[in-house]
Coordinates of C-alpha atoms in Angstrom, one line a residue:
M26 CA -4.4 17.6 16.9
M27 CA -5.1 13.7 17.6
K28 CA -1.7 12.8 19.7
I29 CA 1.0 11.6 17.6
E30 CA 3.8 9.3 18.6
N31 CA 6.9 7.2 17.4
V32 CA 6.6 3.4 19.8
T33 CA 10.0 3.0 20.2
G34 CA 13.2 1.2 22.5
L35 CA 11.6 -0.6 25.4
R36 CA 7.4 0.9 24.6
K37 CA 8.4 -0.7 21.8
V38 CA 9.7 -4.1 23.7
V39 CA 6.8 -3.9 26.1
F40 CA 4.3 -3.9 23.4
T41 CA 4.8 -6.3 21.3
T42 CA 4.6 -8.2 24.5
R43 CA 1.2 -6.6 25.3
M44 CA 0.6 -6.9 21.4
K45 CA 1.4 -11.4 21.5
L46 CA -0.6 -11.9 24.6
C47 CA -3.6 -10.5 23.5
L48 CA -3.5 -11.9 20.2
L49 CA -3.4 -15.6 22.0
L50 CA -6.8 -14.8 23.4
Y51 CA -8.0 -13.2 20.9
Y52 CA -8.7 -16.0 18.9
L53 CA -9.0 -18.4 22.1
P54 CA -12.7 -19.2 21.9
E55 CA -12.3 -19.9 17.8
M56 CA -10.3 -24.0 19.4
F57 CA -12.5 -24.2 22.8
K58 CA -16.0 -23.6 19.7
G59 CA -14.7 -26.2 18.4
K60 CA -13.8 -23.8 14.4
I61 CA -10.5 -24.7 14.9
S62 CA -8.4 -27.8 16.7
V63 CA -6.0 -27.2 18.8
R64 CA -2.8 -27.8 16.2
R65 CA -3.8 -25.4 14.3
Y66 CA -5.0 -22.8 16.7
I67 CA -1.1 -23.5 17.2
L68 CA 0.2 -23.1 14.1
F69 CA -2.2 -19.9 13.1
L70 CA -0.5 -18.1 16.4
K71 CA 3.5 -19.2 14.8
R72 CA 2.4 -17.9 10.8
L73 CA 0.7 -14.8 12.2
L74 CA 3.7 -14.3 14.7
Y75 CA 6.3 -14.9 12.0
F76 CA 5.0 -12.6 10.1
L77 CA 4.8 -9.2 12.8
S78 CA 8.3 -10.4 13.3
K79 CA 9.0 -9.3 9.7
V80 CA 7.7 -6.5 10.4
Y81 CA 9.7 -6.3 14.1
H82 CA 12.5 -3.4 11.9
N83 CA 10.0 -0.5 11.1
K84 CA 9.2 2.4 13.9
F85 CA 5.5 1.2 15.7
V86 CA 3.5 4.5 15.6
K87 CA 0.4 5.3 18.3
I88 CA -2.2 6.9 16.0
G89 CA -4.8 8.2 18.2
S90 CA -5.5 4.8 20.8
A91 CA -4.2 2.8 18.2
V92 CA -0.4 1.4 17.0
R93 CA 0.9 0.6 13.5
P94 CA 3.8 -1.6 13.5
G95 CA 3.4 -1.1 9.6
L96 CA 1.7 0.6 6.5
Y97 CA -0.8 -2.0 5.6
I98 CA -1.2 -3.0 9.2
P99 CA -4.0 -1.8 10.8
G100 CA -4.0 -0.5 13.1
F101 CA -3.9 -2.1 17.0
P102 CA -6.5 -3.0 18.3
S103 CA -8.1 -2.1 15.4
K104 CA -11.2 -4.5 14.2
A105 CA -9.4 -4.3 11.1
F106 CA -5.8 -5.0 12.2
F107 CA -7.5 -8.7 13.9
T108 CA -10.1 -9.2 10.2
A109 CA -6.1 -9.1 8.8
C110 CA -4.4 -11.4 11.3
R111 CA -7.2 -14.0 10.1
K112 CA -5.7 -14.1 6.8
F113 CA -3.3 -17.1 8.9
F114 CA -6.2 -19.2 10.2
V115 CA -6.4 -20.0 6.3
F116 CA -4.1 -23.1 5.6
D117 CA -6.1 -25.4 2.6
E118 CA -5.7 -22.7 0.0
K119 CA -3.7 -20.0 -1.1
L120 CA -3.5 -17.2 2.0
P121 CA -5.7 -14.0 1.9
C122 CA -5.5 -11.1 0.4
T123 CA -5.6 -8.1 2.4
T124 CA -5.2 -4.6 1.2
V125 CA -6.4 -3.0 -2.0
L126 CA -6.0 0.3 -4.0
I127 CA -8.8 1.6 -5.0
S128 CA -8.4 4.4 -8.1
V129 CA -12.5 5.9 -8.0
T130 CA -10.9 8.3 -10.5
S131 CA -8.5 9.0 -13.6
A132 CA -9.5 12.8 -13.1
C133 CA -6.7 14.9 -12.1
R134 CA -5.1 18.4 -12.4
F135 CA -2.0 17.4 -11.9
K136 CA 0.7 16.1 -14.1
C137 CA 3.2 14.6 -11.8
K138 CA 6.2 13.5 -13.7
H139 CA 6.0 9.7 -11.9
C140 CA 2.8 9.2 -12.8
Y141 CA 1.7 5.7 -13.8
Q142 CA -2.1 6.1 -14.8
R143 CA -0.4 9.1 -17.2
N144 CA -2.0 6.6 -19.9
D145 CA -5.2 5.0 -18.1
L146 CA -7.2 7.3 -20.8
G147 CA -10.6 6.6 -20.6
G148 CA -13.7 7.7 -18.4
D149 CA -14.4 6.0 -15.4
V150 CA -16.0 2.9 -14.6
D151 CA -19.4 2.5 -12.5
I152 CA -19.2 3.5 -9.1
D153 CA -21.1 0.8 -8.3
L154 CA -19.5 -1.6 -9.9
I155 CA -16.3 -0.7 -7.8
I156 CA -18.6 -0.7 -5.0
S157 CA -19.5 -4.3 -5.8
A158 CA -16.2 -5.2 -6.0
A159 CA -15.9 -4.0 -2.6
Q160 CA -18.0 -5.5 -0.5
R161 CA -16.8 -8.7 -2.1
L162 CA -13.2 -8.0 -0.4
K163 CA -14.9 -7.3 3.1
E164 CA -15.9 -9.9 2.9
R165 CA -13.2 -12.0 1.6
G166 CA -10.9 -10.3 5.0
V167 CA -9.4 -7.2 3.1
A168 CA -8.8 -5.0 6.3
F169 CA -6.9 -2.0 4.1
F170 CA -8.9 0.1 1.4
N171 CA -6.7 3.0 0.3
I172 CA -8.1 4.8 -2.1
E173 CA -6.5 7.3 -4.7
G174 CA -7.7 8.3 -7.6
G175 CA -6.3 10.7 -10.3
E176 CA -7.7 13.0 -7.2
P177 CA -10.6 11.3 -5.4
F178 CA -11.6 14.8 -4.0
L179 CA -12.5 15.3 -7.5
V180 CA -15.3 13.1 -7.7
Y181 CA -16.3 13.9 -3.8
D182 CA -19.9 11.8 -4.4
R183 CA -18.1 8.7 -5.3
L184 CA -15.6 8.5 -3.4
K185 CA -18.6 9.1 -0.6
K186 CA -20.3 6.4 -1.8
L187 CA -17.7 3.9 -1.1
C188 CA -16.1 4.7 2.0
A189 CA -19.8 4.8 3.1
V190 CA -19.5 0.8 1.9
I191 CA -16.1 0.0 3.1
G192 CA -17.5 1.2 6.4
K193 CA -15.7 0.8 10.2
D194 CA -15.0 -2.3 9.8
A195 CA -11.7 -2.1 7.8
E196 CA -9.2 0.7 7.3
I197 CA -10.1 3.5 5.0
W198 CA -6.6 5.9 3.7
V199 CA -7.1 8.2 0.6
N200 CA -4.2 9.4 -1.0
S201 CA -4.5 12.6 -2.5
T202 CA -3.1 15.8 -3.4
G203 CA -4.8 18.2 -1.4
D204 CA -7.4 19.2 -4.8
G205 CA -10.6 19.4 -4.0
M206 CA -10.3 18.3 -0.1
T207 CA -12.8 20.4 2.7
L208 CA -13.4 20.5 6.1
D209 CA -17.0 19.5 5.4
R210 CA -16.1 16.5 3.2
L211 CA -13.6 15.6 5.7
R212 CA -15.8 15.4 8.6
E213 CA -18.0 13.2 6.6
L214 CA -15.6 10.9 5.1
K215 CA -14.2 11.0 8.7
Q216 CA -17.7 9.3 10.4
L217 CA -17.9 7.2 7.7
G218 CA -14.5 5.9 8.8
L219 CA -11.9 7.7 7.7
T220 CA -8.8 6.8 9.0
A221 CA -5.7 8.6 7.2
V222 CA -5.4 11.6 4.2
M223 CA -1.7 10.2 2.6
F224 CA -0.3 13.0 0.3
S225 CA 2.4 13.6 -2.5
L226 CA 5.9 14.9 -1.5
H227 CA 7.8 14.4 -3.9
S228 CA 10.3 17.3 -1.9
H229 CA 10.6 19.2 -0.1
E230 CA 11.2 22.6 -1.2
P231 CA 8.2 24.5 -3.2
Q232 CA 9.1 25.2 -6.2
K233 CA 10.1 21.7 -7.4
L234 CA 6.9 20.5 -6.0
N235 CA 4.7 22.4 -7.9
A236 CA 8.3 22.1 -10.7
F237 CA 7.1 17.9 -10.1
M238 CA 3.3 18.9 -10.0
K239 CA 3.2 20.5 -13.5
S240 CA 1.3 23.3 -11.2
D241 CA 2.3 26.5 -9.6
K242 CA -0.5 25.9 -7.3
A243 CA 0.5 22.2 -6.2
W244 CA 2.1 23.5 -2.7
D245 CA -0.2 25.9 -1.1
T246 CA -3.2 23.4 -2.2
L247 CA -0.8 20.2 -0.5
V248 CA -0.3 23.0 2.6
E249 CA -3.6 23.6 2.5
G250 CA -5.0 20.2 2.9
I251 CA -2.6 19.4 5.8
R252 CA -4.0 22.3 7.8
L253 CA -7.6 20.9 7.1
C254 CA -7.3 18.1 8.1
H255 CA -5.3 18.4 11.4
S256 CA -7.9 20.5 12.3
I257 CA -10.5 18.3 12.6
D258 CA -7.8 15.5 13.7
V259 CA -7.2 13.3 10.8
P260 CA -3.6 11.7 10.5
V261 CA -2.1 12.8 8.1
A262 CA 0.8 10.7 5.6
F263 CA 3.1 11.4 2.7
N264 CA 4.1 9.4 0.2
S265 CA 7.4 10.2 -1.8
C266 CA 8.9 9.1 -4.6
L267 CA 12.3 10.1 -5.1
M268 CA 15.2 9.3 -7.9
R269 CA 18.8 7.5 -6.9
D270 CA 20.5 11.4 -6.1
D271 CA 18.3 12.1 -3.0
F272 CA 19.5 9.6 -1.1
Y273 CA 22.7 11.4 -1.7
N274 CA 22.5 14.9 -1.7
G275 CA 20.5 15.3 1.5
N276 CA 17.2 15.9 -0.2
F277 CA 15.7 12.6 1.9
E278 CA 17.5 13.6 4.8
K279 CA 15.6 17.7 4.9
L280 CA 12.5 15.8 3.2
M281 CA 12.2 13.6 6.6
N282 CA 12.1 17.1 8.6
R283 CA 9.8 18.7 6.5
A284 CA 6.7 15.9 7.0
K285 CA 8.7 16.0 11.0
E286 CA 7.8 19.6 10.4
F287 CA 4.1 18.7 9.0
N288 CA 3.7 16.1 12.4
A289 CA 3.8 13.2 9.6
C290 CA 2.4 10.0 10.6
L291 CA 4.1 8.2 7.8
I292 CA 5.5 8.8 5.4
Q293 CA 6.3 6.0 2.4
I294 CA 9.2 6.0 0.2
I295 CA 8.3 5.2 -3.0
K296 CA 11.1 4.2 -5.6
P297 CA 10.6 5.7 -8.9
K298 CA 9.1 2.5 -11.1
S299 CA 9.5 1.8 -15.4
A300 CA 5.3 2.5 -15.6
G301 CA 2.5 4.6 -16.8
A302 CA 4.2 7.8 -17.9
W303 CA 8.0 6.2 -17.0
L304 CA 7.1 3.1 -18.8
E305 CA 9.2 4.1 -22.0
S306 CA 12.1 6.2 -20.6
G307 CA 12.6 4.3 -17.7
A308 CA 13.2 5.7 -14.1
G309 CA 16.6 6.3 -13.3
V310 CA 19.0 2.6 -12.1
F311 CA 19.6 1.5 -8.9
T312 CA 22.6 -0.4 -8.6
V313 CA 23.3 -2.9 -5.6
E314 CA 24.7 -0.2 -3.4
D315 CA 22.1 2.2 -4.6
L316 CA 19.7 -0.1 -2.7
G317 CA 22.2 -0.1 0.1
K318 CA 22.1 3.7 1.1
V319 CA 18.4 3.6 0.8
K320 CA 18.2 0.8 3.3
E321 CA 21.1 2.5 4.9
S322 CA 19.5 6.1 5.6
V323 CA 15.1 4.5 6.5
R324 CA 17.4 2.0 8.7
K325 CA 18.5 5.0 10.3
Y326 CA 15.3 7.0 10.6
N327 CA 13.9 4.0 12.1
Q328 CA 15.7 3.1 14.4
D329 CA 18.6 5.2 16.1
V330 CA 17.7 6.8 19.0
K331 CA 18.6 10.3 17.0
Y332 CA 15.8 10.2 15.6
K333 CA 12.9 8.3 17.7
D334 CA 11.3 12.2 16.5
Y335 CA 11.1 12.0 12.9
P336 CA 8.0 9.6 11.3
S337 CA 7.9 6.1 10.4
I338 CA 8.8 5.5 7.7
S339 CA 7.7 2.5 4.9
A340 CA 10.0 2.1 2.2
Q341 CA 8.9 -0.6 -0.9
I342 CA 12.5 -0.9 -1.2
I343 CA 12.8 -3.1 2.1
E344 CA 9.2 -4.0 2.5
E345 CA 10.2 -5.8 -1.9
D346 CA 13.3 -6.6 -0.2
A347 CA 13.5 -11.2 -0.8
A348 CA 14.7 -11.3 3.3
V349 CA 11.4 -8.9 3.9
F350 CA 7.8 -10.0 2.2
G351 CA 9.0 -9.8 -1.7
C352 CA 6.4 -8.7 -4.5
T353 CA 3.4 -9.2 -3.2
A354 CA 1.4 -8.3 -5.6
G355 CA -1.7 -10.1 -7.3
G356 CA -3.5 -10.9 -4.5
T357 CA -0.7 -11.7 -3.0
D358 CA -1.7 -9.3 0.2
R359 CA -2.2 -6.7 -1.8
F360 CA -3.6 -5.4 -5.2
Y361 CA -4.5 -2.5 -7.6
I362 CA -8.1 -1.7 -9.8
N363 CA -7.5 1.5 -11.2
A364 CA -10.7 3.4 -12.6
K365 CA -11.4 2.8 -15.5
G366 CA -12.5 -1.0 -14.1
D367 CA -9.1 -3.2 -14.6
V368 CA -7.9 -5.5 -12.0
Q369 CA -4.2 -5.0 -12.1
P370 CA -1.3 -7.0 -10.0
C371 CA -0.6 -3.3 -9.2
E372 CA -0.4 -0.5 -10.1
F373 CA 3.4 0.2 -11.3
L374 CA 2.6 -2.8 -13.6
N375 CA 0.8 -1.8 -16.5
I376 CA -1.5 -5.0 -17.6
S377 CA -4.8 -6.0 -16.6
F378 CA -6.0 -9.3 -15.7
G379 CA -9.8 -8.1 -17.1
N380 CA -12.6 -5.6 -17.0
I381 CA -15.2 -5.5 -13.9
A382 CA -17.4 -3.6 -16.6
Q383 CA -17.0 -7.3 -18.8
E384 CA -16.3 -9.4 -16.3
N385 CA -17.6 -10.7 -12.8
F386 CA -15.3 -10.3 -10.8
D387 CA -14.8 -12.2 -8.3
E388 CA -13.5 -14.0 -12.2
I389 CA -10.9 -12.1 -12.2
Y390 CA -9.9 -11.6 -8.9
N391 CA -9.3 -15.4 -8.9
R392 CA -7.8 -15.8 -12.2
M393 CA -5.0 -13.1 -11.0
R394 CA -4.5 -14.6 -7.8
S395 CA -4.2 -18.4 -9.4
Y396 CA -1.1 -16.7 -11.8
F397 CA 0.8 -15.3 -8.2
Q398 CA 0.7 -18.8 -7.3
P399 CA 3.7 -19.0 -5.1
P400 CA 4.7 -16.0 -4.4
G401 CA 6.8 -14.4 -5.8
E402 CA 10.5 -12.5 -4.7
C403 CA 10.7 -10.6 -8.3
W404 CA 9.6 -7.4 -8.8
L405 CA 7.8 -8.2 -12.1
C406 CA 6.4 -4.0 -13.2
E407 CA 10.9 -3.9 -13.5
K408 CA 11.7 -7.2 -15.4
Y409 CA 8.3 -6.8 -17.7
S410 CA 8.3 -3.6 -18.3
S411 CA 9.8 -3.6 -22.5
E412 CA 7.8 -5.9 -22.9
I413 CA 4.6 -4.1 -21.8
V414 CA 6.6 -1.3 -24.1
K415 CA 6.7 -3.7 -26.9
L416 CA 3.1 -4.8 -27.3
S417 CA 2.2 -1.2 -27.2
K418 CA 4.1 -0.1 -29.8
E419 CA 2.7 -2.9 -32.2
N420 CA -0.7 -2.6 -31.3
N421 CA -0.6 1.0 -31.7
L422 CA -2.0 1.4 -28.5
R423 CA -2.6 4.6 -26.9
T424 CA -4.2 3.3 -23.5
L425 CA -2.7 1.8 -20.9
P426 CA -3.0 -1.4 -19.3
L427 CA -3.0 -3.7 -21.5
N428 CA -5.9 -5.7 -22.3
K429 CA -7.1 -8.3 -20.9
N430 CA -5.4 -10.2 -24.3
L431 CA -2.4 -8.1 -24.3
S432 CA -2.4 -8.9 -20.6
Q433 CA -2.2 -12.9 -21.1
R434 CA 1.1 -12.9 -23.1
I435 CA 3.3 -10.9 -20.6
Y436 CA 1.6 -13.5 -17.4
A437 CA 1.4 -16.7 -19.4
N438 CA 5.1 -17.5 -19.5
W439 CA 6.9 -15.4 -17.5
R440 CA 9.1 -15.8 -14.5
R441 CA 8.9 -15.0 -11.0
G442 CA 12.2 -15.6 -9.7
N443 CA 12.2 -18.2 -6.3
Q444 CA 9.4 -18.6 -3.9
T445 CA 9.1 -15.5 -1.4
E446 CA 11.2 -17.6 1.8
M447 CA 8.9 -15.8 4.1
Y448 CA 5.6 -17.1 2.4
K449 CA 7.7 -20.1 1.5
Q450 CA 7.7 -20.5 5.8
I451 CA 3.6 -19.7 6.4
E452 CA 2.4 -21.4 3.5
E453 CA 4.7 -24.8 3.8
K454 CA 7.1 -25.0 7.0
L455 CA 3.7 -24.4 9.6
K456 CA 1.6 -26.4 7.9

């Protein structure tokens, strides 16, 4: 089994110092070759180190020989890590995006309560169009490709083709329930560059997970998938959608125990969103006090010595906080391409800036990014969910996301809150 160990305490201090020194030396030839001025080289380092300081609160995790400071930051010292760092060489335009979530199919045999694709009806787009978009994104510096479904292993040929194009220059994480996964398929994907598999773990109890995913096979499928991954040293991670009460009744702690038992390298805590299956009904309210409770729970497991052997936690509530990154959707640092080919700001915001089966990907991508300049603090998926519902009903829509024309009625004059302080510092004060 691949060795997974957390980098905490003094080891974290030593590692961070070594990483900073490596970054200083790694890009130094760029200056000596005249590709960048001395002044901009110094500003590049200041930008990069400032960005990394924003994730220092995380529990760093060593997976094999690579250490990752956060979920969406590739492991150091991989080629993908250095590719992601290059975004801070860009001074005269909006910083490049480094992460994309791509759905290769809407096919799935489970019916998760929170599924944000529940209303994404329609056939899967030609895989060659997705591949073409992925190639362009690699050229643009995207270093983290998160591939999902539905269930991607149910359309294995599509999944394999996409992984083959991405290759080992970037990180490839596949989101899965374990359905359709086999040892031969995992071996093949590992050869193509698969970095990790992220499973859905929404409860520590088999019966409750089965109920959440509406299948009596969900838990057994999950456990078998985890076993297969561990058997050939494919790292295992989890995403978990927890409700407000789970942070008060002990379920969060029990889930962490289960994740540790499964030898997970990382667990992503997803805040329930008013999107997809929960778009109209809502996903429950988290008060300011509730958000504080979540943050404290995560901080405890990521920073207290008592929990140093538990998986690292990446929590959307913390990452998207105004004091950290704010909203990174719309190609600020990540975005989403759904199985039908719609280019969306993120998986939880059910609007489309265009479809790659109808328009050139670059045109759609640039259009979307223009509406996220500068980056903002507002959680748009929550702020505009009611307007999306209203437009959907007024136009008798049976599918989401809203098409390009209806979506424009959402984003044409939207308010995305104050400019994110981190990006303001990077894009303005450090020039």
